[in-house]
Amino acid sequence: MLSNPTARRRTLLAAAAAAAGAMVAPLSLAGRALAATPKVYLDPGHGGTDPGAVGNGLQEKALTLAIALQTRDILLANYSVDIRMSRTTDITRELAYRTSDANAWGANLFVSIHINSGGGTGFESYRYTTASSGSVNLHNALHPQVLSAMRTVGTVTDRGKKTANFYVLRETNMPAVLTENLFIDTLADANLLKRADFITAVARGHAQGIANYLGLTSTPPTYSTIVDNATAGRFTASGNWGTSSYSSQRYGADYRFADPVLASDAAWFKVSIPQTGNYRVEVRYPADAGYNSSTPHVIVTASGNQTVNVDQRSNGGTWRSLGTFNLAAGDRDLVGVSRWTSAAGYVVADAVRVTRV
Ligand SMILES: [Zn+2]
């Protein structure tokens, strides 16, 4: 793709401004970290109709996506960060989309993940030819972490930190680095790329490098909270929901129940999530042979609603996991018990427990 002189001038001006402000950089970095959750943009190279490089039975687009998704998950599980990705599935994205999306979102950093080809071996990474000091710092933080993580699995040559006039490095307005994670057309490299433990190590290296650049410290999974149907201000249900203390398996004094109907009319548990991250969501309900065999539970995750159906005829009176979900920070109606099921019997809402994992 041709270079864009206007955008290039803008990048150079930004680099000059960053250099001029270098003396106050530590203050402003600390201020940013305190003021807002850092925004990390991950760009898995290629996708959709563009497979990227291919070789030894591997496609670059699949490897970059696997690495990026795991990098996201590791970051979200361990740190307070916001993540946005140019793609989370096998879809086509133009280069212009990737950079303008990151710019519009206001990302604090941009990492593009690729696999090399053309003969050679090892790991190398790139920043723009006239990169900002922020890009240099990100580059210095990221490169050694990825390399050392790779070397926990196999022998990897360090091809070094390089510069290039790559589109995604030139057109991004924030510190940006592109990684080339081994050579898909070199057998020894491909054999590493075929290993799940190697892909996870590459992701761990990216996550650690990003965390180091941002100065993040790990947030241990200590948070857990329970919301009962009687918890003040944290449970809402329409008048169609009855209240009962019939079953001894109830949590707290009572629980709520309703007939199934082909409309949602959900009862909602409102839960405060302290930090964006991964949480285990559990429900507790009294079971009865006459209750519903497929009660929909709606979980409001960071990437949209997910529904898990629960058989409420058995396993009552104990915490039952609906799964682990990525939840956004904030206080909101988080778990809904829906009446919208074609199965017979009361749907029951009693309590939820949410625990950081
Ligand atoms: Zn590529």
mmCIF file of C-alpha atoms and ligand atoms in Angstrom:
data_model
loop_
_atom_site.group_PDB
_atom_site.id
_atom_site.type_symbol
_atom_site.label_atom_id
_atom_site.label_comp_id
_atom_site.label_asym_id
_atom_site.label_seq_id
_atom_site.Cartn_x
_atom_site.Cartn_y
_atom_site.Cartn_z
ATOM 1 C CA MET A 1 0.000 0.000 0.000
ATOM 2 C CA LEU A 2 1.247 3.532 -0.836
ATOM 3 C CA SER A 3 2.371 5.755 1.985
ATOM 4 C CA ASN A 4 0.160 8.678 2.930
ATOM 5 C CA PRO A 5 2.268 11.870 3.219
ATOM 6 C CA THR A 6 -0.281 13.676 5.402
ATOM 7 C CA ALA A 7 -0.559 10.863 7.892
ATOM 8 C CA ARG A 8 3.162 10.428 7.849
ATOM 9 C CA ARG A 9 3.702 14.099 8.680
ATOM 10 C CA ARG A 10 1.194 13.764 11.504
ATOM 11 C CA THR A 11 3.112 10.814 12.930
ATOM 12 C CA LEU A 12 6.390 12.696 12.711
ATOM 13 C CA LEU A 13 4.856 15.695 14.466
ATOM 14 C CA ALA A 14 3.536 13.420 17.175
ATOM 15 C CA ALA A 15 6.972 11.887 17.565
ATOM 16 C CA ALA A 16 8.533 15.333 17.844
ATOM 17 C CA ALA A 17 5.953 16.363 20.436
ATOM 18 C CA ALA A 18 6.616 13.211 22.421
ATOM 19 C CA ALA A 19 10.336 13.886 22.363
ATOM 20 C CA ALA A 20 9.803 17.470 23.492
ATOM 21 C CA GLY A 21 7.664 16.240 26.380
ATOM 22 C CA ALA A 22 10.126 13.584 27.459
ATOM 23 C CA MET A 23 11.009 15.384 30.697
ATOM 24 C CA VAL A 24 7.456 15.109 32.001
ATOM 25 C CA ALA A 25 6.861 11.629 30.594
ATOM 26 C CA PRO A 26 7.061 9.750 33.929
ATOM 27 C CA LEU A 27 4.482 12.074 35.478
ATOM 28 C CA SER A 28 2.083 11.877 32.577
ATOM 29 C CA LEU A 29 2.449 8.093 32.368
ATOM 30 C CA ALA A 30 1.607 7.724 36.044
ATOM 31 C CA GLY A 31 -1.259 10.162 35.644
ATOM 32 C CA ARG A 32 -2.661 8.157 32.767
ATOM 33 C CA ALA A 33 -2.437 4.908 34.689
ATOM 34 C CA LEU A 34 -4.349 6.406 37.591
ATOM 35 C CA ALA A 35 -6.850 8.283 35.482
ATOM 36 C CA ALA A 36 -8.146 5.446 33.337
ATOM 37 C CA THR A 37 -7.855 1.780 32.552
ATOM 38 C CA PRO A 38 -5.191 1.386 29.830
ATOM 39 C CA LYS A 39 -6.523 0.581 26.381
ATOM 40 C CA VAL A 40 -4.649 -2.175 24.582
ATOM 41 C CA TYR A 41 -5.248 -2.773 20.870
ATOM 42 C CA LEU A 42 -4.311 -6.215 19.534
ATOM 43 C CA ASP A 43 -4.115 -6.743 15.784
ATOM 44 C CA PRO A 44 -3.962 -10.372 14.612
ATOM 45 C CA GLY A 45 -2.475 -10.124 11.095
ATOM 46 C CA HIS A 46 -4.435 -11.129 7.976
ATOM 47 C CA GLY A 47 -7.721 -13.108 8.145
ATOM 48 C CA GLY A 48 -10.704 -14.019 6.009
ATOM 49 C CA THR A 49 -9.806 -14.033 2.319
ATOM 50 C CA ASP A 50 -6.192 -13.146 3.204
ATOM 51 C CA PRO A 51 -4.465 -16.191 4.729
ATOM 52 C CA GLY A 52 -1.137 -14.400 5.033
ATOM 53 C CA ALA A 53 1.862 -16.667 4.693
ATOM 54 C CA VAL A 54 1.299 -20.406 4.362
ATOM 55 C CA GLY A 55 3.633 -23.344 4.770
ATOM 56 C CA ASN A 56 4.079 -26.729 6.370
ATOM 57 C CA GLY A 57 0.310 -27.135 6.633
ATOM 58 C CA LEU A 58 -0.063 -23.883 8.578
ATOM 59 C CA GLN A 59 -1.802 -20.595 7.783
ATOM 60 C CA GLU A 60 -0.515 -17.332 9.236
ATOM 61 C CA LYS A 61 -4.024 -15.936 9.798
ATOM 62 C CA ALA A 62 -4.994 -18.794 12.153
ATOM 63 C CA LEU A 63 -1.772 -18.600 14.171
ATOM 64 C CA THR A 64 -1.937 -14.835 14.627
ATOM 65 C CA LEU A 65 -5.554 -15.071 15.791
ATOM 66 C CA ALA A 66 -4.769 -17.853 18.278
ATOM 67 C CA ILE A 67 -1.855 -15.867 19.733
ATOM 68 C CA ALA A 68 -3.871 -12.647 19.939
ATOM 69 C CA LEU A 69 -6.912 -14.262 21.582
ATOM 70 C CA GLN A 70 -4.727 -15.905 24.225
ATOM 71 C CA THR A 71 -2.826 -12.661 24.783
ATOM 72 C CA ARG A 72 -6.163 -10.952 25.401
ATOM 73 C CA ASP A 73 -7.309 -13.640 27.814
ATOM 74 C CA ILE A 74 -4.055 -13.596 29.793
ATOM 75 C CA LEU A 75 -4.142 -9.810 30.076
ATOM 76 C CA LEU A 76 -7.781 -9.745 31.164
ATOM 77 C CA ALA A 77 -7.262 -12.517 33.700
ATOM 78 C CA ASN A 78 -4.316 -10.811 35.377
ATOM 79 C CA TYR A 79 -4.556 -7.069 34.920
ATOM 80 C CA SER A 80 -7.007 -4.227 34.821
ATOM 81 C CA VAL A 81 -6.968 -3.385 31.107
ATOM 82 C CA ASP A 82 -9.401 -2.729 28.304
ATOM 83 C CA ILE A 83 -8.735 -4.735 25.150
ATOM 84 C CA ARG A 84 -9.918 -4.143 21.627
ATOM 85 C CA MET A 85 -9.005 -6.342 18.664
ATOM 86 C CA SER A 86 -9.096 -5.724 14.929
ATOM 87 C CA ARG A 87 -10.727 -9.141 14.643
ATOM 88 C CA THR A 88 -11.665 -11.989 16.968
ATOM 89 C CA THR A 89 -12.690 -14.408 14.215
ATOM 90 C CA ASP A 90 -11.519 -15.407 10.731
ATOM 91 C CA ILE A 91 -12.699 -12.304 8.873
ATOM 92 C CA THR A 92 -11.134 -9.962 6.322
ATOM 93 C CA ARG A 93 -9.882 -6.604 7.620
ATOM 94 C CA GLU A 94 -8.208 -3.955 5.494
ATOM 95 C CA LEU A 95 -5.064 -2.374 6.927
ATOM 96 C CA ALA A 96 -6.834 1.003 6.960
ATOM 97 C CA TYR A 97 -9.590 -0.469 9.152
ATOM 98 C CA ARG A 98 -7.080 -1.744 11.688
ATOM 99 C CA THR A 99 -5.304 1.565 12.182
ATOM 100 C CA SER A 100 -8.348 3.846 12.003
ATOM 101 C CA ASP A 101 -10.210 1.606 14.463
ATOM 102 C CA ALA A 102 -7.327 1.793 16.938
ATOM 103 C CA ASN A 103 -7.007 5.559 16.436
ATOM 104 C CA ALA A 104 -10.738 6.178 16.878
ATOM 105 C CA TRP A 105 -10.843 4.047 20.023
ATOM 106 C CA GLY A 106 -7.955 6.013 21.499
ATOM 107 C CA ALA A 107 -5.762 3.002 22.191
ATOM 108 C CA ASN A 108 -2.751 3.524 24.456
ATOM 109 C CA LEU A 109 -0.750 0.999 22.463
ATOM 110 C CA PHE A 110 -1.022 -1.128 19.338
ATOM 111 C CA VAL A 111 0.534 -4.557 18.829
ATOM 112 C CA SER A 112 0.281 -6.297 15.470
ATOM 113 C CA ILE A 113 0.991 -10.043 15.484
ATOM 114 C CA HIS A 114 2.397 -11.823 12.428
ATOM 115 C CA ILE A 115 4.259 -14.943 11.336
ATOM 116 C CA ASN A 116 7.290 -14.569 9.066
ATOM 117 C CA SER A 117 8.042 -16.307 5.772
ATOM 118 C CA GLY A 118 10.527 -16.248 2.929
ATOM 119 C CA GLY A 119 13.240 -18.405 4.443
ATOM 120 C CA GLY A 120 14.968 -17.818 7.754
ATOM 121 C CA THR A 121 14.417 -18.717 11.364
ATOM 122 C CA GLY A 122 13.593 -17.029 14.639
ATOM 123 C CA PHE A 123 11.837 -14.051 16.142
ATOM 124 C CA GLU A 124 12.048 -10.411 15.128
ATOM 125 C CA SER A 125 9.955 -7.339 15.838
ATOM 126 C CA TYR A 126 9.460 -3.924 14.302
ATOM 127 C CA ARG A 127 8.732 -0.341 15.103
ATOM 128 C CA TYR A 128 8.298 2.507 12.605
ATOM 129 C CA THR A 129 11.419 3.906 10.949
ATOM 130 C CA THR A 130 11.042 7.220 12.807
ATOM 131 C CA ALA A 131 9.120 5.869 15.777
ATOM 132 C CA SER A 132 7.997 7.908 18.778
ATOM 133 C CA SER A 133 9.757 7.423 22.111
ATOM 134 C CA GLY A 134 6.638 5.574 23.231
ATOM 135 C CA SER A 135 7.046 3.075 20.399
ATOM 136 C CA VAL A 136 10.711 2.620 21.297
ATOM 137 C CA ASN A 137 9.761 1.940 24.923
ATOM 138 C CA LEU A 138 7.038 -0.511 23.896
ATOM 139 C CA HIS A 139 9.459 -2.219 21.536
ATOM 140 C CA ASN A 140 12.093 -2.512 24.269
ATOM 141 C CA ALA A 141 9.532 -3.921 26.705
ATOM 142 C CA LEU A 142 7.900 -6.374 24.311
ATOM 143 C CA HIS A 143 10.752 -7.939 22.348
ATOM 144 C CA PRO A 144 12.720 -9.593 25.188
ATOM 145 C CA GLN A 145 9.569 -10.874 26.895
ATOM 146 C CA VAL A 146 8.308 -12.621 23.758
ATOM 147 C CA LEU A 147 11.741 -14.062 23.065
ATOM 148 C CA SER A 148 12.284 -15.422 26.572
ATOM 149 C CA ALA A 149 8.763 -16.877 26.669
ATOM 150 C CA MET A 150 9.411 -18.647 23.350
ATOM 151 C CA ARG A 151 12.670 -20.031 24.724
ATOM 152 C CA THR A 152 10.839 -21.749 27.587
ATOM 153 C CA VAL A 153 9.537 -24.133 24.915
ATOM 154 C CA GLY A 154 12.201 -24.409 22.221
ATOM 155 C CA THR A 155 15.332 -23.020 20.628
ATOM 156 C CA VAL A 156 14.597 -19.664 19.006
ATOM 157 C CA THR A 157 17.010 -17.351 17.191
ATOM 158 C CA ASP A 158 16.860 -13.660 18.127
ATOM 159 C CA ARG A 159 16.775 -11.734 14.842
ATOM 160 C CA GLY A 160 16.577 -8.504 16.765
ATOM 161 C CA LYS A 161 14.575 -5.314 17.061
ATOM 162 C CA LYS A 162 14.142 -3.704 13.654
ATOM 163 C CA THR A 163 12.515 -0.706 12.026
ATOM 164 C CA ALA A 164 10.324 -0.635 8.913
ATOM 165 C CA ASN A 165 7.885 1.596 7.069
ATOM 166 C CA PHE A 166 4.955 -0.776 7.648
ATOM 167 C CA TYR A 167 1.458 0.618 7.137
ATOM 168 C CA VAL A 168 0.107 -0.299 10.587
ATOM 169 C CA LEU A 169 3.178 1.191 12.289
ATOM 170 C CA ARG A 170 3.058 4.372 10.221
ATOM 171 C CA GLU A 171 -0.674 5.101 10.393
ATOM 172 C CA THR A 172 -1.253 4.451 14.102
ATOM 173 C CA ASN A 173 -1.290 7.459 16.438
ATOM 174 C CA MET A 174 -0.063 5.548 19.494
ATOM 175 C CA PRO A 175 3.017 3.478 20.382
ATOM 176 C CA ALA A 176 3.003 0.562 17.958
ATOM 177 C CA VAL A 177 5.033 -2.609 17.476
ATOM 178 C CA LEU A 178 4.706 -5.490 15.024
ATOM 179 C CA THR A 179 5.977 -8.953 15.925
ATOM 180 C CA GLU A 180 7.072 -11.642 13.440
ATOM 181 C CA ASN A 181 6.809 -14.872 15.373
ATOM 182 C CA LEU A 182 9.041 -17.429 13.597
ATOM 183 C CA PHE A 183 8.982 -18.561 9.951
ATOM 184 C CA ILE A 184 6.028 -20.560 8.733
ATOM 185 C CA ASP A 185 8.005 -21.969 5.788
ATOM 186 C CA THR A 186 10.935 -23.201 7.883
ATOM 187 C CA LEU A 187 10.305 -26.701 9.214
ATOM 188 C CA ALA A 188 11.885 -26.284 12.668
ATOM 189 C CA ASP A 189 9.957 -23.045 13.234
ATOM 190 C CA ALA A 190 6.718 -24.562 11.905
ATOM 191 C CA ASN A 191 7.086 -27.507 14.252
ATOM 192 C CA LEU A 192 7.147 -25.086 17.174
ATOM 193 C CA LEU A 193 4.175 -23.140 15.787
ATOM 194 C CA LYS A 194 2.206 -26.398 15.683
ATOM 195 C CA ARG A 195 2.568 -26.831 19.450
ATOM 196 C CA ALA A 196 -0.208 -25.506 21.674
ATOM 197 C CA ASP A 197 2.278 -24.866 24.487
ATOM 198 C CA PHE A 198 4.392 -22.731 22.172
ATOM 199 C CA ILE A 199 1.418 -20.619 21.053
ATOM 200 C CA THR A 200 0.482 -20.083 24.709
ATOM 201 C CA ALA A 201 4.076 -19.112 25.522
ATOM 202 C CA VAL A 202 4.099 -16.573 22.682
ATOM 203 C CA ALA A 203 0.861 -15.106 24.027
ATOM 204 C CA ARG A 204 2.249 -15.013 27.554
ATOM 205 C CA GLY A 205 5.306 -13.142 26.295
ATOM 206 C CA HIS A 206 3.151 -10.568 24.510
ATOM 207 C CA ALA A 207 0.964 -10.116 27.602
ATOM 208 C CA GLN A 208 3.966 -9.744 29.919
ATOM 209 C CA GLY A 209 5.682 -7.271 27.614
ATOM 210 C CA ILE A 210 2.540 -5.148 27.339
ATOM 211 C CA ALA A 211 2.015 -5.262 31.104
ATOM 212 C CA ASN A 212 5.636 -4.256 31.718
ATOM 213 C CA TYR A 213 5.371 -1.326 29.312
ATOM 214 C CA LEU A 214 2.199 -0.111 31.028
ATOM 215 C CA GLY A 215 3.681 -0.660 34.486
ATOM 216 C CA LEU A 216 0.799 -2.953 35.458
ATOM 217 C CA THR A 217 0.873 -5.214 38.460
ATOM 218 C CA SER A 218 -1.121 -8.408 38.594
ATOM 219 C CA THR A 219 -4.524 -8.257 40.263
ATOM 220 C CA PRO A 220 -5.011 -11.423 42.330
ATOM 221 C CA PRO A 221 -8.369 -13.173 42.079
ATOM 222 C CA THR A 222 -9.726 -12.267 45.483
ATOM 223 C CA TYR A 223 -13.083 -10.738 44.627
ATOM 224 C CA SER A 224 -16.266 -12.693 45.238
ATOM 225 C CA THR A 225 -19.797 -11.508 45.900
ATOM 226 C CA ILE A 226 -23.229 -13.053 46.417
ATOM 227 C CA VAL A 227 -26.507 -11.429 45.417
ATOM 228 C CA ASP A 228 -29.697 -12.949 46.803
ATOM 229 C CA ASN A 229 -33.210 -12.312 45.550
ATOM 230 C CA ALA A 230 -33.715 -10.372 48.803
ATOM 231 C CA THR A 231 -30.520 -8.280 48.579
ATOM 232 C CA ALA A 232 -31.654 -4.650 48.754
ATOM 233 C CA GLY A 233 -31.459 -2.824 45.445
ATOM 234 C CA ARG A 234 -29.868 -5.742 43.633
ATOM 235 C CA PHE A 235 -32.835 -7.810 42.466
ATOM 236 C CA THR A 236 -35.690 -6.836 40.188
ATOM 237 C CA ALA A 237 -38.594 -8.903 38.901
ATOM 238 C CA SER A 238 -42.035 -8.086 37.542
ATOM 239 C CA GLY A 239 -45.259 -8.788 39.443
ATOM 240 C CA ASN A 240 -45.542 -12.045 37.510
ATOM 241 C CA TRP A 241 -42.867 -13.511 39.754
ATOM 242 C CA GLY A 242 -44.179 -15.084 42.975
ATOM 243 C CA THR A 243 -42.270 -15.388 46.245
ATOM 244 C CA SER A 244 -41.893 -18.704 48.053
ATOM 245 C CA SER A 245 -40.133 -20.256 51.027
ATOM 246 C CA TYR A 246 -41.504 -23.703 50.233
ATOM 247 C CA SER A 247 -38.214 -25.518 49.551
ATOM 248 C CA SER A 248 -35.651 -26.068 52.285
ATOM 249 C CA GLN A 249 -32.993 -25.814 49.571
ATOM 250 C CA ARG A 250 -33.594 -22.071 49.294
ATOM 251 C CA TYR A 251 -30.770 -19.563 49.770
ATOM 252 C CA GLY A 252 -31.752 -16.993 52.367
ATOM 253 C CA ALA A 253 -35.322 -16.508 53.478
ATOM 254 C CA ASP A 254 -37.102 -17.141 50.188
ATOM 255 C CA TYR A 255 -36.843 -17.352 46.414
ATOM 256 C CA ARG A 256 -38.811 -16.168 43.386
ATOM 257 C CA PHE A 257 -40.618 -18.277 40.784
ATOM 258 C CA ALA A 258 -42.698 -17.797 37.633
ATOM 259 C CA ASP A 259 -44.458 -19.800 34.964
ATOM 260 C CA PRO A 260 -42.592 -20.217 31.671
ATOM 261 C CA VAL A 261 -43.917 -18.001 28.890
ATOM 262 C CA LEU A 262 -42.686 -17.146 25.388
ATOM 263 C CA ALA A 263 -41.547 -13.681 26.475
ATOM 264 C CA SER A 264 -38.453 -12.828 28.469
ATOM 265 C CA ASP A 265 -39.780 -11.011 31.571
ATOM 266 C CA ALA A 266 -36.459 -11.831 33.224
ATOM 267 C CA ALA A 267 -35.659 -11.454 36.897
ATOM 268 C CA TRP A 268 -32.328 -9.644 37.208
ATOM 269 C CA PHE A 269 -29.472 -9.864 39.682
ATOM 270 C CA LYS A 270 -27.460 -6.641 39.772
ATOM 271 C CA VAL A 271 -23.766 -7.221 40.483
ATOM 272 C CA SER A 272 -20.877 -4.803 40.972
ATOM 273 C CA ILE A 273 -17.788 -5.828 39.002
ATOM 274 C CA PRO A 274 -14.686 -4.039 40.381
ATOM 275 C CA GLN A 275 -12.406 -4.540 37.379
ATOM 276 C CA THR A 276 -12.774 -5.821 33.861
ATOM 277 C CA GLY A 277 -11.661 -9.444 33.886
ATOM 278 C CA ASN A 278 -12.668 -13.078 33.951
ATOM 279 C CA TYR A 279 -15.217 -14.177 36.541
ATOM 280 C CA ARG A 280 -16.922 -17.434 37.404
ATOM 281 C CA VAL A 281 -20.692 -16.983 37.572
ATOM 282 C CA GLU A 282 -22.650 -19.441 39.714
ATOM 283 C CA VAL A 283 -26.326 -19.775 40.512
ATOM 284 C CA ARG A 284 -28.108 -21.394 43.391
ATOM 285 C CA TYR A 285 -31.732 -22.482 43.351
ATOM 286 C CA PRO A 286 -33.989 -24.954 45.119
ATOM 287 C CA ALA A 287 -34.610 -27.970 42.871
ATOM 288 C CA ASP A 288 -37.879 -29.795 42.439
ATOM 289 C CA ALA A 289 -39.031 -32.486 40.030
ATOM 290 C CA GLY A 290 -41.787 -30.136 38.908
ATOM 291 C CA TYR A 291 -39.489 -27.160 38.156
ATOM 292 C CA ASN A 292 -38.191 -26.224 34.721
ATOM 293 C CA SER A 293 -35.735 -28.469 32.877
ATOM 294 C CA SER A 294 -34.284 -25.656 30.780
ATOM 295 C CA THR A 295 -34.340 -22.280 32.513
ATOM 296 C CA PRO A 296 -32.466 -19.656 30.460
ATOM 297 C CA HIS A 297 -29.852 -17.664 32.402
ATOM 298 C CA VAL A 298 -28.613 -14.581 30.570
ATOM 299 C CA ILE A 299 -25.112 -13.335 31.467
ATOM 300 C CA VAL A 300 -24.190 -9.804 30.368
ATOM 301 C CA THR A 301 -20.545 -10.256 29.332
ATOM 302 C CA ALA A 302 -18.100 -7.657 28.042
ATOM 303 C CA SER A 303 -18.704 -8.909 24.510
ATOM 304 C CA GLY A 304 -22.488 -9.327 24.644
ATOM 305 C CA ASN A 305 -25.152 -11.468 26.264
ATOM 306 C CA GLN A 306 -24.655 -15.193 26.654
ATOM 307 C CA THR A 307 -27.390 -17.634 27.627
ATOM 308 C CA VAL A 308 -26.909 -20.806 29.653
ATOM 309 C CA ASN A 309 -29.863 -23.141 30.215
ATOM 310 C CA VAL A 310 -30.139 -24.775 33.630
ATOM 311 C CA ASP A 311 -32.087 -27.899 34.586
ATOM 312 C CA GLN A 312 -33.746 -26.806 37.831
ATOM 313 C CA ARG A 313 -35.210 -30.239 38.542
ATOM 314 C CA SER A 314 -31.972 -31.364 40.217
ATOM 315 C CA ASN A 315 -28.714 -30.191 41.847
ATOM 316 C CA GLY A 316 -30.570 -27.718 44.056
ATOM 317 C CA GLY A 317 -29.331 -26.020 47.194
ATOM 318 C CA THR A 318 -25.739 -25.766 46.004
ATOM 319 C CA TRP A 319 -23.685 -23.376 43.902
ATOM 320 C CA ARG A 320 -23.718 -24.391 40.271
ATOM 321 C CA SER A 321 -21.338 -22.816 37.762
ATOM 322 C CA LEU A 322 -22.717 -21.265 34.594
ATOM 323 C CA GLY A 323 -19.135 -20.849 33.350
ATOM 324 C CA THR A 324 -16.345 -18.301 33.346
ATOM 325 C CA PHE A 325 -17.025 -15.061 31.503
ATOM 326 C CA ASN A 326 -15.183 -11.864 30.682
ATOM 327 C CA LEU A 327 -17.114 -9.131 32.484
ATOM 328 C CA ALA A 328 -16.717 -5.388 32.152
ATOM 329 C CA ALA A 329 -16.097 -3.228 35.199
ATOM 330 C CA GLY A 330 -19.224 -1.538 36.525
ATOM 331 C CA ASP A 331 -22.432 -2.053 38.482
ATOM 332 C CA ARG A 332 -25.198 -3.467 36.325
ATOM 333 C CA ASP A 333 -27.948 -6.051 35.923
ATOM 334 C CA LEU A 334 -25.594 -8.943 35.246
ATOM 335 C CA VAL A 335 -27.489 -12.229 35.467
ATOM 336 C CA GLY A 336 -31.047 -12.573 34.244
ATOM 337 C CA VAL A 337 -33.313 -15.559 34.852
ATOM 338 C CA SER A 338 -35.633 -15.617 31.852
ATOM 339 C CA ARG A 339 -39.127 -17.086 31.630
ATOM 340 C CA TRP A 340 -38.649 -17.597 27.878
ATOM 341 C CA THR A 341 -38.503 -21.386 27.621
ATOM 342 C CA SER A 342 -40.717 -23.979 25.991
ATOM 343 C CA ALA A 343 -40.006 -26.431 28.813
ATOM 344 C CA ALA A 344 -42.667 -26.898 31.484
ATOM 345 C CA GLY A 345 -42.469 -26.054 35.191
ATOM 346 C CA TYR A 346 -41.612 -22.999 37.264
ATOM 347 C CA VAL A 347 -38.437 -21.080 36.514
ATOM 348 C CA VAL A 348 -36.698 -20.118 39.762
ATOM 349 C CA ALA A 349 -34.445 -17.207 40.751
ATOM 350 C CA ASP A 350 -32.742 -17.451 44.145
ATOM 351 C CA ALA A 351 -29.107 -16.280 44.267
ATOM 352 C CA VAL A 352 -25.976 -15.730 42.174
ATOM 353 C CA ARG A 353 -22.312 -15.699 43.151
ATOM 354 C CA VAL A 354 -19.632 -14.018 41.055
ATOM 355 C CA THR A 355 -15.944 -14.738 41.713
ATOM 356 C CA ARG A 356 -12.870 -13.373 40.008
ATOM 357 C CA VAL A 357 -10.724 -16.146 38.526
HETATM 358 ZN ZN ZN B 1 1.796 -11.150 8.117
#
